[in-house]
XYZ file of C-alpha atoms in Angstrom:
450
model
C 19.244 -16.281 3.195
C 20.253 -16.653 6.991
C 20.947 -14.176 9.511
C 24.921 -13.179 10.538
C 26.838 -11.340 12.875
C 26.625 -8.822 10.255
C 22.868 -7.936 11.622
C 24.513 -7.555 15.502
C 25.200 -3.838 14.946
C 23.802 -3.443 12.045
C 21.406 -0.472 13.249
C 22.150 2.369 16.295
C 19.626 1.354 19.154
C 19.935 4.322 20.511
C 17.566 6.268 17.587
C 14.381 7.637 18.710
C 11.838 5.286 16.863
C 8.151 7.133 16.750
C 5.338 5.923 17.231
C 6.097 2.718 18.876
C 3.349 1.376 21.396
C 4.320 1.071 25.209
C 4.979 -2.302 25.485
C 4.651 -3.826 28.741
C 8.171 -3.903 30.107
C 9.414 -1.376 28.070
C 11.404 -2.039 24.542
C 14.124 -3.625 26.598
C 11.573 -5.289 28.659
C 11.277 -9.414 28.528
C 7.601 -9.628 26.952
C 8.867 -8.080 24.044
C 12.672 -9.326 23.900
C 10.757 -12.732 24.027
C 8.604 -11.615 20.955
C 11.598 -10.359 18.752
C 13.555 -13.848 19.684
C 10.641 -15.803 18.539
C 10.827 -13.859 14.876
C 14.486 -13.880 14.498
C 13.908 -17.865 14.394
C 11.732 -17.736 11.747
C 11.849 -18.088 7.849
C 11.482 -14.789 5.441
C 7.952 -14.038 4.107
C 9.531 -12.790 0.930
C 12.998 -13.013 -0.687
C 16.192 -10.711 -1.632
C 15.729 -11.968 -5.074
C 12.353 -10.528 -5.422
C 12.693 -7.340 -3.744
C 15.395 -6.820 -6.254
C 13.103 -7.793 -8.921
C 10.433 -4.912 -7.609
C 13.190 -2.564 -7.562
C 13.882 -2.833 -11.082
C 10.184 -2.384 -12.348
C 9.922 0.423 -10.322
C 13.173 1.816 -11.803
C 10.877 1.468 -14.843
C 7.949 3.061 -14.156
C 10.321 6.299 -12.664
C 11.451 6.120 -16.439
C 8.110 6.780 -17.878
C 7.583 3.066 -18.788
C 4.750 1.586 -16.250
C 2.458 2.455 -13.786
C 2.545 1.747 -10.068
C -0.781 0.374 -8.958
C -0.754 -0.363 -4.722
C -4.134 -1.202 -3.108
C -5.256 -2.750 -0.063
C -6.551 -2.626 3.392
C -5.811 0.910 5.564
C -5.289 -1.583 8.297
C -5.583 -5.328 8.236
C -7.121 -7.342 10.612
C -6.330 -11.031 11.704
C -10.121 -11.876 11.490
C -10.315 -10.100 7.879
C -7.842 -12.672 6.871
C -10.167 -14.612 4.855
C -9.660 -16.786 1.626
C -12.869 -14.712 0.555
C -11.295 -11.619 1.601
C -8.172 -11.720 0.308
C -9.445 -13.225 -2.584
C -11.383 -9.714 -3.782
C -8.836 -7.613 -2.667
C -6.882 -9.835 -5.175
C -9.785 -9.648 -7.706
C -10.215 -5.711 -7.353
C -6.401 -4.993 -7.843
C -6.437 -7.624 -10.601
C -9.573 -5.859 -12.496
C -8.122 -2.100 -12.222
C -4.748 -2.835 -13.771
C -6.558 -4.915 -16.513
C -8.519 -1.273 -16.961
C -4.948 1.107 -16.899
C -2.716 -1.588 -18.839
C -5.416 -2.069 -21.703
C -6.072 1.853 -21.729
C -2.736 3.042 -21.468
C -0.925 0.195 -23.099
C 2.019 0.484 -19.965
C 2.735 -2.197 -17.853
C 0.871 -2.005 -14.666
C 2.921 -3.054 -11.167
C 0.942 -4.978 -8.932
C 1.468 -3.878 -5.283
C -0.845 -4.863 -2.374
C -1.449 -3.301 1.241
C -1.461 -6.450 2.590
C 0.528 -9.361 4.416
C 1.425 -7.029 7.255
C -0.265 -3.603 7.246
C -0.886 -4.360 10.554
C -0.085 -1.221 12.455
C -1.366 2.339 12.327
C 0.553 5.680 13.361
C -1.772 7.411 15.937
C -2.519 11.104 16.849
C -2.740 10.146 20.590
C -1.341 7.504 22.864
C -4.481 7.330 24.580
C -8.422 7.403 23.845
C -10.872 8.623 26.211
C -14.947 7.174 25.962
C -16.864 8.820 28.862
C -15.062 8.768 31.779
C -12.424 5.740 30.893
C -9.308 6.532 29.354
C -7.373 3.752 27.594
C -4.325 3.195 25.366
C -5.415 4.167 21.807
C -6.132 1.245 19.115
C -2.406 0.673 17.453
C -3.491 -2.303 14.816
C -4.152 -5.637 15.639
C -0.191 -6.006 16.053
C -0.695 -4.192 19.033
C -3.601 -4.725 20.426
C -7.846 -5.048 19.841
C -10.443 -2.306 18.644
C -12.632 -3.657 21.579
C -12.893 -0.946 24.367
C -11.346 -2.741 27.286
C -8.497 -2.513 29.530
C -7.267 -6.403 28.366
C -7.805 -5.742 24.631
C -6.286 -2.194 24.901
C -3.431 -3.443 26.552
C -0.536 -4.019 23.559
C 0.724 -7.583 23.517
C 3.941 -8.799 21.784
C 3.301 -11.624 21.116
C 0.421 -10.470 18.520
C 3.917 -9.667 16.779
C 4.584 -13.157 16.283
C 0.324 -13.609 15.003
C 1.259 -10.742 12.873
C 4.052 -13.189 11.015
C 2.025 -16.164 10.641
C -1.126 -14.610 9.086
C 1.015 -12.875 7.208
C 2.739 -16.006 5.989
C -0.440 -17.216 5.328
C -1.625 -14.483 3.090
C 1.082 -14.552 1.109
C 0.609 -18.407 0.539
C -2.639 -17.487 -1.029
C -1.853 -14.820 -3.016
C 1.056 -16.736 -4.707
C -2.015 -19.712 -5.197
C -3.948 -16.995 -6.587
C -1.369 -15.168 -8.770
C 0.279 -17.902 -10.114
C -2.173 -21.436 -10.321
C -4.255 -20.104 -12.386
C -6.792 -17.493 -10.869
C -4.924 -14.201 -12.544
C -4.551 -15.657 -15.626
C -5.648 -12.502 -18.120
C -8.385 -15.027 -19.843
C -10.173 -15.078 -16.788
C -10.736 -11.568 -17.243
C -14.389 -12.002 -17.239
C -14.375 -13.712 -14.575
C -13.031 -11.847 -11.752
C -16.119 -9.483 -12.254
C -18.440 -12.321 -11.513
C -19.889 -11.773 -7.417
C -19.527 -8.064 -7.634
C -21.967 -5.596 -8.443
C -22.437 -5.385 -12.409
C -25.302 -2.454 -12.515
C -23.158 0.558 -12.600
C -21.886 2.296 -16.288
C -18.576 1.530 -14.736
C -19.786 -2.738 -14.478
C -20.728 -2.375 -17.534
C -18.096 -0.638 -19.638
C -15.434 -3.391 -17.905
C -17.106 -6.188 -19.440
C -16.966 -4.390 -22.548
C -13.126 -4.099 -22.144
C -13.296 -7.547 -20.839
C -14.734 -8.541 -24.260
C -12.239 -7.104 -26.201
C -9.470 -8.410 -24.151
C -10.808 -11.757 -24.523
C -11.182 -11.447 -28.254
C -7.239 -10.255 -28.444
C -6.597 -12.945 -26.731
C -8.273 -15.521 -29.299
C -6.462 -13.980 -32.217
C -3.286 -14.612 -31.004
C -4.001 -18.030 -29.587
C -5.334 -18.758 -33.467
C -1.874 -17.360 -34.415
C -0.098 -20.024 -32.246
C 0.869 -16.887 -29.724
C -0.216 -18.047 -25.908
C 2.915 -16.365 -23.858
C 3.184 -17.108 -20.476
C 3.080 -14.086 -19.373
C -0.983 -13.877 -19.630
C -1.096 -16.832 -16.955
C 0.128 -15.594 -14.265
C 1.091 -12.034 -12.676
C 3.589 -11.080 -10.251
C 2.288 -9.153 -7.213
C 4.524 -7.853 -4.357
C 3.632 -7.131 -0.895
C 3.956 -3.866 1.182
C 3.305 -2.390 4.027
C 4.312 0.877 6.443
C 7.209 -0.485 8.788
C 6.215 1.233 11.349
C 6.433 -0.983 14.348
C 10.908 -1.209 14.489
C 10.938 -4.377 16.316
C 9.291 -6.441 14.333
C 11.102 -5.029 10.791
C 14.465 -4.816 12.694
C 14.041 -8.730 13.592
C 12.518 -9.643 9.902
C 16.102 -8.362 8.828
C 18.090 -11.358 6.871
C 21.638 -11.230 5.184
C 20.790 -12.421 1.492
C 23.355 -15.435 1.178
C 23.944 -13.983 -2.528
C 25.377 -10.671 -2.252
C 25.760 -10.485 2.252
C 23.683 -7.303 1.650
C 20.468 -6.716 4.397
C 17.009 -7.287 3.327
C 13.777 -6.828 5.186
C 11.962 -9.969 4.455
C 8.506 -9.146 5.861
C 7.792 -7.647 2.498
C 9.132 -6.514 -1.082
C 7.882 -3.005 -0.479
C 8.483 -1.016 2.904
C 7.673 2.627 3.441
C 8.203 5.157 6.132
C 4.717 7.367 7.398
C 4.848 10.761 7.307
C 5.162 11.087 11.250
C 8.080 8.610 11.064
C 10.580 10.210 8.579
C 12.842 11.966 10.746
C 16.175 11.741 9.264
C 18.011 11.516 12.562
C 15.257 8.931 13.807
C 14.952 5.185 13.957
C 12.672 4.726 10.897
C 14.882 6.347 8.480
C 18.139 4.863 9.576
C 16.422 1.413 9.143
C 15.093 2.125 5.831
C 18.850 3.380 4.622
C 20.358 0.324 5.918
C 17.820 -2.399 4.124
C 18.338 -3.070 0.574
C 14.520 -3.273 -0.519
C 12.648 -0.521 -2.255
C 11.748 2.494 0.014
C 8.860 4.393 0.053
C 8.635 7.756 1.922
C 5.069 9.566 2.486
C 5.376 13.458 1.845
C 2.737 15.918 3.285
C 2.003 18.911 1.813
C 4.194 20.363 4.511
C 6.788 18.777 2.929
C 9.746 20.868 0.979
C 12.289 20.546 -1.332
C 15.272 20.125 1.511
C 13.321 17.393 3.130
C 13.270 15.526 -0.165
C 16.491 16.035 -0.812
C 17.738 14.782 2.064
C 15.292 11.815 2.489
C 17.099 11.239 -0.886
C 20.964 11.421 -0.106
C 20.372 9.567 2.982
C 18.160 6.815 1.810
C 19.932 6.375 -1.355
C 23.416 8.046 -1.512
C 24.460 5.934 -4.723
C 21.729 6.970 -6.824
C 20.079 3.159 -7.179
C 17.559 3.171 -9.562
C 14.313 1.830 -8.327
C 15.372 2.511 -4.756
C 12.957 5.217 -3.861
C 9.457 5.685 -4.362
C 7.887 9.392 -2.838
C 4.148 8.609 -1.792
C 2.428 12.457 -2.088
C -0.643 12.758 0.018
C -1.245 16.224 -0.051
C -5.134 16.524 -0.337
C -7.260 17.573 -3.198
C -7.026 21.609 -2.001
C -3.296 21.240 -1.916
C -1.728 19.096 -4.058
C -1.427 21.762 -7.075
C 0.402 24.661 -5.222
C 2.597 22.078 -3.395
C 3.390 19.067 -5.802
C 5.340 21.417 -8.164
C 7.744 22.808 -6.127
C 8.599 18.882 -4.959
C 8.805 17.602 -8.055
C 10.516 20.736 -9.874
C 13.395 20.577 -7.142
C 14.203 16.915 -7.142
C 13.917 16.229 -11.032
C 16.765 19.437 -11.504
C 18.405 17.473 -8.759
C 19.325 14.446 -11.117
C 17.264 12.286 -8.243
C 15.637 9.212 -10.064
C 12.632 8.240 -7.854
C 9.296 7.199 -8.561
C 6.117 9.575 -7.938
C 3.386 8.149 -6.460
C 0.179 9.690 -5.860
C -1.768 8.816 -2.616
C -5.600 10.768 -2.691
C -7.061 9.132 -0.024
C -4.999 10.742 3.398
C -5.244 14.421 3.009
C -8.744 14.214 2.219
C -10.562 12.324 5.251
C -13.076 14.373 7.542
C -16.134 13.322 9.575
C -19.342 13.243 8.370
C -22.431 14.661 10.291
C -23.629 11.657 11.933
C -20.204 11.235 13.048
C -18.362 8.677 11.005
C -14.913 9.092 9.252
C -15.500 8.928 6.099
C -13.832 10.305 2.685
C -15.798 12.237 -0.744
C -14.626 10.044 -3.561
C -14.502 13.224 -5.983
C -12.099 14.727 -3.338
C -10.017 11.894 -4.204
C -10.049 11.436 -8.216
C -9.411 15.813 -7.832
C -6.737 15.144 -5.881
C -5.797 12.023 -8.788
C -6.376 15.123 -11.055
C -3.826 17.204 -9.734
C -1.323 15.023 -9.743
C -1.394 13.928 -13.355
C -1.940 18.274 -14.258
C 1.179 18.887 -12.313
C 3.537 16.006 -13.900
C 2.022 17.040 -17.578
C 2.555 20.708 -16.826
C 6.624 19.970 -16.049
C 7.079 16.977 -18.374
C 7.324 14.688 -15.519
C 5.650 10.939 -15.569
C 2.713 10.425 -12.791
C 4.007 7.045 -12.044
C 1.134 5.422 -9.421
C -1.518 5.765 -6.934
C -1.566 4.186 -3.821
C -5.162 3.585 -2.799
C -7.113 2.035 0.678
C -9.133 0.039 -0.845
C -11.484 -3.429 0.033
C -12.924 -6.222 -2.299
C -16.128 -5.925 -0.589
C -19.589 -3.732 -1.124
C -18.568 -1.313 2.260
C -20.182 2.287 2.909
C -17.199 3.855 3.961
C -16.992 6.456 0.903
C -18.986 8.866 0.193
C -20.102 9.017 -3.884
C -19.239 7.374 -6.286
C -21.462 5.814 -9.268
C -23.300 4.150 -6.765
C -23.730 7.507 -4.593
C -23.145 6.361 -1.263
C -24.758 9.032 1.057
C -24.012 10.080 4.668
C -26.843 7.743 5.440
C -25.277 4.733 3.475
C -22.122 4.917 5.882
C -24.334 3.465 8.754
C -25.248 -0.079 6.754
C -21.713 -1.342 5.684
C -19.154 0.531 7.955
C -16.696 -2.222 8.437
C -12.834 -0.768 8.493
C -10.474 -0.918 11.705
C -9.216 2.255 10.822
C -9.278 4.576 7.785
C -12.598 4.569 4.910
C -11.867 2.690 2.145
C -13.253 2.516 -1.477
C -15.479 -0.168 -2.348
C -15.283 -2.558 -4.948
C -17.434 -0.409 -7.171
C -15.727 2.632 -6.363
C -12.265 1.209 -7.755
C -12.886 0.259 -10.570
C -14.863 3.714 -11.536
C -11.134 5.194 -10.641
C -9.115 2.796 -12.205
C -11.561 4.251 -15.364
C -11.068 7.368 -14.642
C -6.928 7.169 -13.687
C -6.263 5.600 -17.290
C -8.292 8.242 -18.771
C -6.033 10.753 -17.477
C -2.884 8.368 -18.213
C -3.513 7.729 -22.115
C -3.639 11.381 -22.153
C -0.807 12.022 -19.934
């Protein structure tokens, strides 16, 4: 895959892209020209080939015949970039579609927030402590969380640290997916280090068990397919910042057609998907899978036309709608969405996301999320698809490796009080290890019965 002429004019630069930080110079400025050059030089994180591979799972799973399963970091960080890190994110992912597969007996996509979910959308350009104002906290591939006029100022060259951490992420997943590590007999394994003393710790080494005992019957039969060694997993993340996805853009030498290479899976935020904006017009122009947030402002016409713009010849697999609509919500508003675009012939993917529409701040002042708001919100979605004989293909869940506060509930009942000892995201509250894998439980519950 190598870049052409074909890219030159490729997309309109004259599209209003939101959200973008105010780069020093400007977006024609030289800081950031000299950014973008530096990217254009470099190899793909991912390739055409597998994008196109993604794209045809998800075409199954929109026909009813696996489950989307996308987890990772609201926003990484390049210090959280650890081999012990990414490891448990890997491990927690790896343990809750072990739980759906074996419950609902459908084949479980593997999708990970992570090898550049880098950037966040923000309410405000600026954030104001006391009496000093500075830009707002974009990501780390904008700038730092500290509270200081250097680390608030955005950087593009953190662009460029954005690539190579992401490049080496995705060199140890691919260790971890495929040498061994994910291998389905190590099932009882990936539960060692984490907390065990929950009914939900428990009742996965039961499954665990089982597994493990399927899996010595069929060895004794001479069965040991390769498939139970190693997984695929795919990488995704918001493209929010234009730039960088606009100069991660390759020609794939097979078919000449354009692929975003800085991951399998790109989607567009629900303050980015103007149809006559920069985000959009990207997305339609890029051969990966799309995904598109929807609000529960969202309607019917939006949908529609997210749909004949972003996929005009009816691809299957191309597009993936993300619902976070919030566990008060989600059952007046999903039905009218996914009434209108299944008598529209669309084929996309519904995905539900129950952690966005349901964040609020606790009383001693942290932002934080009620982990029954989101399995109600999981509730809804599966009642609405059963109700109109529609398939609740995914979730799409923040999510950490690690024993965080960030929460509230759960088996372990984190309390308001909890939040103060292990409040460690850049961004958004995540669920903790523990927390996960009492949904993954609970989501395959409501899938078997589906």
């Amino acid at each position: 895959m190598n870049s052409s002429s074909k890219l030159d004019n490729l997309f309109d630069p004259t599209l209003v892209a939101a959200q973008q930080p105010n780069w020093p110079g400007g977006k024609d400025g030289a800081p950031l020209a000299r950014a973008v050059a530096d990217l254009k030089a470099l190899p793909p994180l991912v390739f055409a080939g597998e994008c196109d591979d993604l794209k045809a799972k998800i075409a199954e799973a929109a026909a009813g015949r696996a489950f989307w399963l996308q987890g990772g970091d609201c926003a990484e960080t390049f210090a959280s970039a650890t081999a012990d890190s990414i490891r448990n994110r890997i491990k927690t992912i790896l343990q809750m579609a072990a739980v759906l597969q074996y419950h609902s007996s459908l084949p479980v996509i593997k999708v990970g927030r992570m090898a550049g979910q880098f950037a966040k959308p923000r309410s405000n350009d600026l954030e104001t402590r006391g009496d000093v104002t500075l830009p707002a906290y974009r990501g780390d591939a904008v700038n730092d969380i500290e509270f200081t006029e250097s680390a608030r100022t955005p950087d593009p060259q953190r662009l460029v640290r954005v690539y190579n951490t992401s490049a080496a992420t995705l060199n140890l997943v691919r260790a971890f997916t495929r040498g061994g590590f994910a291998d389905l007999r190590q099932v009882h394994e990936w539960n060692k280090g984490f907390i065990r003393d929950s009914k939900f710790g428990e009742k996965y080494e039961q499954m665990a068990t089982e597994i493990g005992r399927a899996l010595a019957f069929m060895a004794s039969a001479g069965v040991d397919p390769e498939q139970f060694k190693a997984v695929d997993f795919y990488a995704s993340h918001e493209a929010l910042i234009i730039e960088y996805e606009k100069a991660l853009t390759r020609i794939d030498s097979r078919t000449e057609l354009p692929y975003d290479v800085s991951g399998h899976f790109i989607w567009i935020g629900e303050r980015t998907r103007q149809l006559d904006g920069a985000h959009v017009d990207f997305a339609s122009k890029v051969r990966n899978p799309i995904g598109v947030k929807l609000g529960p402002k969202s309607t019917v016409e939006d949908a529609l036309a997210l749909i004949a713009k972003l996929n005009p010849d009816d691809e299957p697999g191309r597009i993936t709608f993300i619902t976070r609509m919030g566990a008060k919500t989600i059952r007046e508003v999903l039905p009218k969405l996914v009434e209108g675009v299944t008598k529209s012939g669309a084929q996309v993917l519904w995905v539900c996301d129950p952690m966005h529409g349901n964040t609020f701040e606790s009383k001693n002042g942290y932002k934080t999320r009620n982990f029954e708001d989101v399995l109600d919100e999981v509730r809804g979605f599966f009642e609405v698809h059963k109700k109109l004989g529609t398939h609740p293909g995914g979730i799409h869940i923040e999510l950490t490796g690690d024993d965080v506060t960030e929460c509230l509930g759960g088996g372990n009942e984190v309390s308001e009080k909890d939040l103060e000892s292990r409040y460690e995201t850049a961004c958004d509250p995540r669920l903790n290890h523990s927390q996960s894998l009492e949904l993954s439980f609970l989501v395959a519950e409501m899938l078997r019965d589906r």
